[in-house]
Tab-separated table of C-alpha atoms in Angstrom:
chain	number	residue	atom	x	y	z
A	1	MET	CA	-0.007	0.018	-0.023
A	2	THR	CA	1.476	3.364	-1.004
A	3	ALA	CA	1.596	6.304	1.383
A	4	PRO	CA	-1.329	8.280	-0.358
A	5	SER	CA	-3.529	5.303	-0.017
A	6	ARG	CA	-2.777	4.919	3.642
A	7	THR	CA	-3.458	8.606	4.213
A	8	ALA	CA	-6.811	8.349	2.389
A	9	ALA	CA	-7.753	5.410	4.563
A	10	LEU	CA	-7.327	7.304	7.822
A	11	PRO	CA	-10.482	9.449	7.645
A	12	ALA	CA	-12.628	6.451	6.944
A	13	LEU	CA	-11.164	4.557	9.922
A	14	SER	CA	-11.609	7.688	12.082
A	15	ALA	CA	-15.246	8.167	11.013
A	16	ASP	CA	-16.016	4.567	11.690
A	17	GLY	CA	-14.322	4.753	15.104
A	18	LEU	CA	-16.452	7.787	15.891
A	19	GLN	CA	-19.703	6.149	14.797
A	20	ARG	CA	-19.153	2.792	16.668
A	21	PRO	CA	-19.846	4.317	20.248
A	22	ALA	CA	-22.850	6.159	18.813
A	23	ARG	CA	-24.193	2.882	17.506
A	24	THR	CA	-23.544	1.114	20.721
A	25	ARG	CA	-25.391	3.887	22.787
A	26	ARG	CA	-28.258	3.702	20.400
A	27	ARG	CA	-28.616	-0.146	20.757
A	28	ALA	CA	-28.418	0.277	24.414
A	29	GLY	CA	-31.216	2.806	24.403
A	30	LEU	CA	-33.373	0.709	22.087
A	31	ALA	CA	-32.792	-2.361	24.373
A	32	ILE	CA	-33.843	-0.363	27.444
A	33	LEU	CA	-36.987	0.936	25.642
A	34	GLY	CA	-37.819	-2.500	24.242
A	35	LEU	CA	-37.686	-4.103	27.624
A	36	LEU	CA	-39.840	-1.203	29.107
A	37	ALA	CA	-42.376	-1.672	26.252
A	38	VAL	CA	-42.631	-5.417	26.887
A	39	PHE	CA	-43.030	-4.676	30.524
A	40	ALA	CA	-45.789	-2.039	29.854
A	41	ALA	CA	-47.546	-4.185	27.182
A	42	LEU	CA	-47.440	-7.586	28.929
A	43	GLY	CA	-46.833	-6.643	32.653
A	44	PRO	CA	-50.416	-5.918	33.727
A	45	ALA	CA	-51.598	-9.368	32.262
A	46	LEU	CA	-48.542	-11.320	33.586
A	47	VAL	CA	-48.765	-9.742	37.180
A	48	GLY	CA	-52.557	-10.460	37.195
A	49	ALA	CA	-53.171	-8.369	40.275
A	50	ASP	CA	-55.681	-5.536	40.318
A	51	PRO	CA	-53.668	-2.308	40.853
A	52	ALA	CA	-56.534	-0.685	42.651
A	53	ARG	CA	-57.448	-3.577	44.978
A	54	GLN	CA	-56.830	-2.675	48.615
A	55	ALA	CA	-55.779	-5.084	51.307
A	56	LEU	CA	-55.073	-3.026	54.447
A	57	ASP	CA	-53.874	-6.112	56.390
A	58	GLN	CA	-50.903	-6.236	53.872
A	59	SER	CA	-49.970	-2.578	54.165
A	60	LEU	CA	-46.353	-1.629	53.525
A	61	LEU	CA	-45.146	-5.161	52.991
A	62	PRO	CA	-41.419	-5.391	51.977
A	63	PRO	CA	-40.519	-7.110	48.706
A	64	GLY	CA	-40.884	-10.788	48.829
A	65	SER	CA	-42.124	-13.914	47.013
A	66	ALA	CA	-45.817	-12.833	47.318
A	67	HIS	CA	-45.183	-9.238	46.186
A	68	TRP	CA	-41.852	-8.755	44.366
A	69	LEU	CA	-41.874	-4.988	44.830
A	70	GLY	CA	-43.829	-5.018	48.148
A	71	THR	CA	-47.060	-3.151	48.754
A	72	ASP	CA	-48.094	0.488	49.382
A	73	LEU	CA	-49.977	1.931	52.292
A	74	PHE	CA	-53.311	0.470	51.158
A	75	GLY	CA	-51.848	-3.032	50.510
A	76	ARG	CA	-51.840	-2.650	46.699
A	77	SER	CA	-49.262	-4.532	44.762
A	78	THR	CA	-46.465	-2.126	43.815
A	79	LEU	CA	-45.467	-4.259	40.779
A	80	ALA	CA	-48.941	-4.277	39.479
A	81	ARG	CA	-49.309	-0.530	39.763
A	82	LEU	CA	-45.871	-0.006	38.261
A	83	ALA	CA	-46.850	-2.089	35.211
A	84	HIS	CA	-50.058	-0.101	34.722
A	85	ALA	CA	-48.201	3.135	35.274
A	86	ALA	CA	-45.567	2.272	32.683
A	87	GLN	CA	-48.305	1.358	30.117
A	88	LEU	CA	-50.067	4.673	30.801
A	89	SER	CA	-47.022	6.948	30.713
A	90	LEU	CA	-45.204	5.330	27.742
A	91	GLY	CA	-48.397	4.958	25.758
A	92	LEU	CA	-49.692	8.417	26.329
A	93	ALA	CA	-46.329	9.983	25.715
A	94	LEU	CA	-45.743	8.136	22.421
A	95	VAL	CA	-49.229	8.983	21.118
A	96	ALA	CA	-48.860	12.653	22.055
A	97	SER	CA	-45.409	12.889	20.486
A	98	ALA	CA	-46.621	11.276	17.263
A	99	SER	CA	-49.793	13.324	17.069
A	100	ALA	CA	-47.570	16.483	17.533
A	101	ALA	CA	-45.055	15.305	14.956
A	102	VAL	CA	-47.603	14.922	12.045
A	103	PRO	CA	-49.083	18.483	11.963
A	104	GLY	CA	-45.813	20.039	13.087
A	105	VAL	CA	-43.832	18.508	10.215
A	106	LEU	CA	-46.614	19.134	7.625
A	107	LEU	CA	-46.984	22.756	8.771
A	108	GLY	CA	-43.218	23.287	8.783
A	109	VAL	CA	-42.885	22.025	5.264
A	110	ALA	CA	-45.810	23.971	4.081
A	111	ALA	CA	-44.394	27.155	5.542
A	112	SER	CA	-41.123	26.686	3.708
A	113	TRP	CA	-42.846	25.629	0.489
A	114	ARG	CA	-45.363	28.495	0.308
A	115	GLY	CA	-43.411	31.316	2.030
A	116	GLY	CA	-44.886	34.870	2.039
A	117	GLY	CA	-47.904	35.522	4.159
A	118	ALA	CA	-48.690	31.840	4.813
A	119	GLU	CA	-45.283	31.329	6.312
A	120	ARG	CA	-45.528	34.558	8.390
A	121	GLY	CA	-48.921	33.510	9.805
A	122	LEU	CA	-47.686	30.046	10.786
A	123	VAL	CA	-44.592	31.438	12.442
A	124	LEU	CA	-46.732	33.855	14.334
A	125	LEU	CA	-48.968	31.015	15.453
A	126	ALA	CA	-45.909	29.025	16.578
A	127	ASP	CA	-44.407	31.915	18.469
A	128	ALA	CA	-47.777	32.541	20.242
A	129	VAL	CA	-47.782	28.874	21.354
A	130	LEU	CA	-44.100	29.036	22.258
A	131	ALA	CA	-44.777	32.113	24.468
A	132	VAL	CA	-46.837	30.011	26.818
A	133	PRO	CA	-44.645	27.489	28.908
A	134	GLY	CA	-45.524	23.938	27.776
A	135	LEU	CA	-46.160	22.662	31.279
A	136	LEU	CA	-48.549	25.542	31.820
A	137	LEU	CA	-50.454	24.849	28.617
A	138	VAL	CA	-50.914	21.212	29.809
A	139	LEU	CA	-52.081	22.450	33.173
A	140	LEU	CA	-54.692	24.649	31.466
A	141	PHE	CA	-56.086	21.634	29.682
A	142	ALA	CA	-55.969	19.594	32.902
A	143	ALA	CA	-57.896	22.190	34.704
A	144	LEU	CA	-60.682	21.974	32.158
A	145	ALA	CA	-61.114	18.165	32.689
A	146	PRO	CA	-59.274	17.018	35.882
A	147	GLY	CA	-57.871	13.607	35.673
A	148	GLN	CA	-59.072	13.004	32.059
A	149	HIS	CA	-56.616	11.324	29.786
A	150	TRP	CA	-57.780	13.247	26.690
A	151	ALA	CA	-57.162	16.597	28.350
A	152	LEU	CA	-53.513	15.672	29.110
A	153	TYR	CA	-53.159	14.218	25.578
A	154	MET	CA	-54.444	17.538	24.007
A	155	GLY	CA	-52.216	19.732	26.211
A	156	LEU	CA	-49.062	17.619	25.517
A	157	SER	CA	-49.729	17.495	21.707
A	158	LEU	CA	-50.428	21.304	21.578
A	159	SER	CA	-47.255	22.096	23.457
A	160	LEU	CA	-44.989	19.745	21.502
A	161	TRP	CA	-45.872	20.510	17.863
A	162	VAL	CA	-44.090	23.802	17.787
A	163	GLU	CA	-40.595	22.127	17.975
A	164	TYR	CA	-41.450	19.977	15.076
A	165	PHE	CA	-42.701	22.906	13.060
A	166	ARG	CA	-39.547	24.992	13.728
A	167	VAL	CA	-37.136	22.066	12.943
A	168	SER	CA	-39.006	20.948	9.818
A	169	ARG	CA	-39.294	24.502	8.575
A	170	ALA	CA	-35.558	25.242	8.927
A	171	ALA	CA	-34.435	21.851	7.611
A	172	SER	CA	-36.690	21.691	4.581
A	173	ARG	CA	-35.856	25.288	3.292
A	174	PRO	CA	-32.451	24.339	1.780
A	175	VAL	CA	-33.894	21.122	0.349
A	176	LEU	CA	-36.827	22.861	-1.374
A	177	ALA	CA	-34.373	25.429	-2.860
A	178	GLY	CA	-32.045	22.700	-4.030
A	179	ASP	CA	-31.420	21.664	-7.665
A	180	ALA	CA	-33.010	18.260	-7.188
A	181	VAL	CA	-36.444	19.647	-6.203
A	182	GLN	CA	-36.281	22.191	-8.960
A	183	ALA	CA	-35.676	19.502	-11.413
A	184	SER	CA	-38.545	17.489	-10.044
A	185	ARG	CA	-40.868	20.427	-10.413
A	186	LEU	CA	-39.743	21.139	-14.006
A	187	LEU	CA	-40.333	17.381	-14.826
A	188	GLY	CA	-43.986	17.857	-13.598
A	189	PHE	CA	-43.805	15.984	-10.266
A	190	GLY	CA	-46.332	17.133	-7.725
A	191	PRO	CA	-45.824	18.167	-4.072
A	192	VAL	CA	-46.536	14.667	-2.807
A	193	TYR	CA	-43.601	13.186	-4.796
A	194	VAL	CA	-41.275	16.100	-3.821
A	195	VAL	CA	-42.085	15.701	-0.109
A	196	ARG	CA	-41.669	11.892	-0.183
A	197	ARG	CA	-38.659	11.723	-2.402
A	198	HIS	CA	-36.724	14.718	-1.257
A	199	VAL	CA	-37.908	16.432	1.868
A	200	LEU	CA	-38.742	13.514	4.163
A	201	PRO	CA	-35.354	11.730	3.595
A	202	ALA	CA	-33.588	14.979	4.515
A	203	LEU	CA	-35.785	15.376	7.698
A	204	SER	CA	-35.689	11.795	8.956
A	205	PRO	CA	-32.303	12.042	10.780
A	206	VAL	CA	-33.453	15.178	12.598
A	207	LEU	CA	-36.932	13.728	13.352
A	208	SER	CA	-35.408	10.525	14.677
A	209	THR	CA	-33.602	12.623	17.268
A	210	LEU	CA	-36.557	14.995	18.067
A	211	LEU	CA	-39.130	12.266	18.503
A	212	PRO	CA	-37.437	10.510	21.472
A	213	PHE	CA	-36.632	13.871	23.163
A	214	SER	CA	-40.315	14.974	22.864
A	215	ALA	CA	-41.549	11.703	24.152
A	216	ALA	CA	-39.165	12.001	27.165
A	217	GLN	CA	-40.525	15.520	27.789
A	218	ALA	CA	-44.029	14.127	27.696
A	219	VAL	CA	-43.177	11.400	30.250
A	220	LEU	CA	-41.543	13.924	32.589
A	221	ALA	CA	-44.559	16.274	32.182
A	222	LEU	CA	-46.976	13.544	33.052
A	223	ALA	CA	-45.027	12.527	36.152
A	224	ALA	CA	-44.631	16.200	37.217
A	225	LEU	CA	-48.397	16.813	36.849
A	226	GLY	CA	-49.140	13.561	38.793
A	227	PHE	CA	-46.696	14.451	41.502
A	228	ILE	CA	-48.342	17.837	42.248
A	229	GLY	CA	-51.794	16.245	42.087
A	230	VAL	CA	-53.170	17.994	38.983
A	231	GLY	CA	-52.584	15.098	36.566
A	232	ILE	CA	-54.046	11.596	36.566
A	233	GLN	CA	-56.169	11.106	39.780
A	234	PRO	CA	-56.288	8.194	42.230
A	235	PRO	CA	-56.745	5.319	42.115
A	236	THR	CA	-55.293	5.118	38.627
A	237	ALA	CA	-51.669	4.050	38.755
A	238	GLU	CA	-49.245	6.759	37.409
A	239	LEU	CA	-45.534	7.396	38.064
A	240	GLY	CA	-45.839	10.854	39.510
A	241	LEU	CA	-48.828	9.950	41.626
A	242	MET	CA	-47.083	6.835	42.906
A	243	MET	CA	-44.203	9.073	44.065
A	244	THR	CA	-46.616	11.379	45.860
A	245	GLU	CA	-48.281	8.415	47.570
A	246	ALA	CA	-44.829	6.915	48.709
A	247	LEU	CA	-43.207	10.184	49.809
A	248	PRO	CA	-44.554	10.175	53.325
A	249	HIS	CA	-43.276	6.653	53.853
A	250	TYR	CA	-39.862	6.966	52.193
A	251	GLU	CA	-38.066	6.049	55.537
A	252	GLU	CA	-40.089	2.910	56.435
A	253	ALA	CA	-40.721	1.761	52.938
A	254	PRO	CA	-38.043	3.154	50.613
A	255	TRP	CA	-39.106	0.658	47.865
A	256	LEU	CA	-42.152	2.468	47.221
A	257	MET	CA	-40.298	5.480	46.085
A	258	ALA	CA	-37.488	3.515	44.433
A	259	ALA	CA	-39.841	1.702	42.028
A	260	PRO	CA	-41.459	4.656	40.187
A	261	VAL	CA	-38.314	6.698	40.244
A	262	GLY	CA	-36.224	3.918	38.816
A	263	LEU	CA	-38.783	3.269	36.000
A	264	LEU	CA	-38.948	7.006	35.123
A	265	MET	CA	-35.121	7.218	35.044
A	266	LEU	CA	-34.934	4.171	32.748
A	267	LEU	CA	-37.584	5.674	30.422
A	268	VAL	CA	-35.792	8.942	30.096
A	269	LEU	CA	-32.395	7.390	29.822
A	270	GLY	CA	-33.539	5.043	27.060
A	271	MET	CA	-35.018	7.823	25.068
A	272	ALA	CA	-31.893	10.024	25.632
A	273	LEU	CA	-29.634	7.425	24.347
A	274	VAL	CA	-31.674	6.892	21.206
A	275	ALA	CA	-32.168	10.665	20.597
A	276	GLY	CA	-28.550	11.519	21.213
A	277	THR	CA	-27.365	9.416	18.358
A	278	GLY	CA	-30.083	9.972	15.963
A	279	GLU	CA	-28.038	12.056	13.442
A	280	ARG	CA	-24.751	10.047	13.651
A	281	ALA	CA	-26.047	6.408	13.669
């Protein structure tokens, strides 16, 4: 091998060396989220216990063979409540994030495509929504229908779509102004073909990073609302609500607080690992 060929091979080796840890982190994040998804989907059926069933004679039992994660103050199975809480938090967060992504991406691409007054109007709408803190917007909807899932879903979706709009608008502008899109238009291809063939492939790396981040924000927002008592209401199992119920007993029954906190940390960690490598993997 000549000297120039060895020099040319160095950047490729260096790039592969940089991408390998990113792929490892992404696989680790996907593995964590996969296990949590299986736990959320199959856990309630496998545990079999009613998360709302009270047994006061079994109050604050430590982890054991009968109850792997112990019981809470009312004798309810912590494992059963954790499984239902994971299903609720993960499911609602993913649905809200996906619901925010669709209009956010479409409006962002439409703003870049049309330009002019349509773009200025959409940017003004996004700025108006962005002026209200996201958690406050969810609180407003939660106040309209306390404890209702649809109110939290609407609040989360309306607070998350702005980021998709801003990112899609900024990322699609150079693509739409590029030679490939201009050639497609001259050849008579319509907007659907242009978006599917040119815009979406350019947006997919950015969106693969933004979607896990927005889902993590939704999970944390749900937990925060439940913790302060304005989100999901008892006796429904929810991570923030479980933390609130366990807080007065953290000294005598620390496992009650450890279970929802640990699950919340794993959810956010898995999403952060996936999101942090979205553009490089």
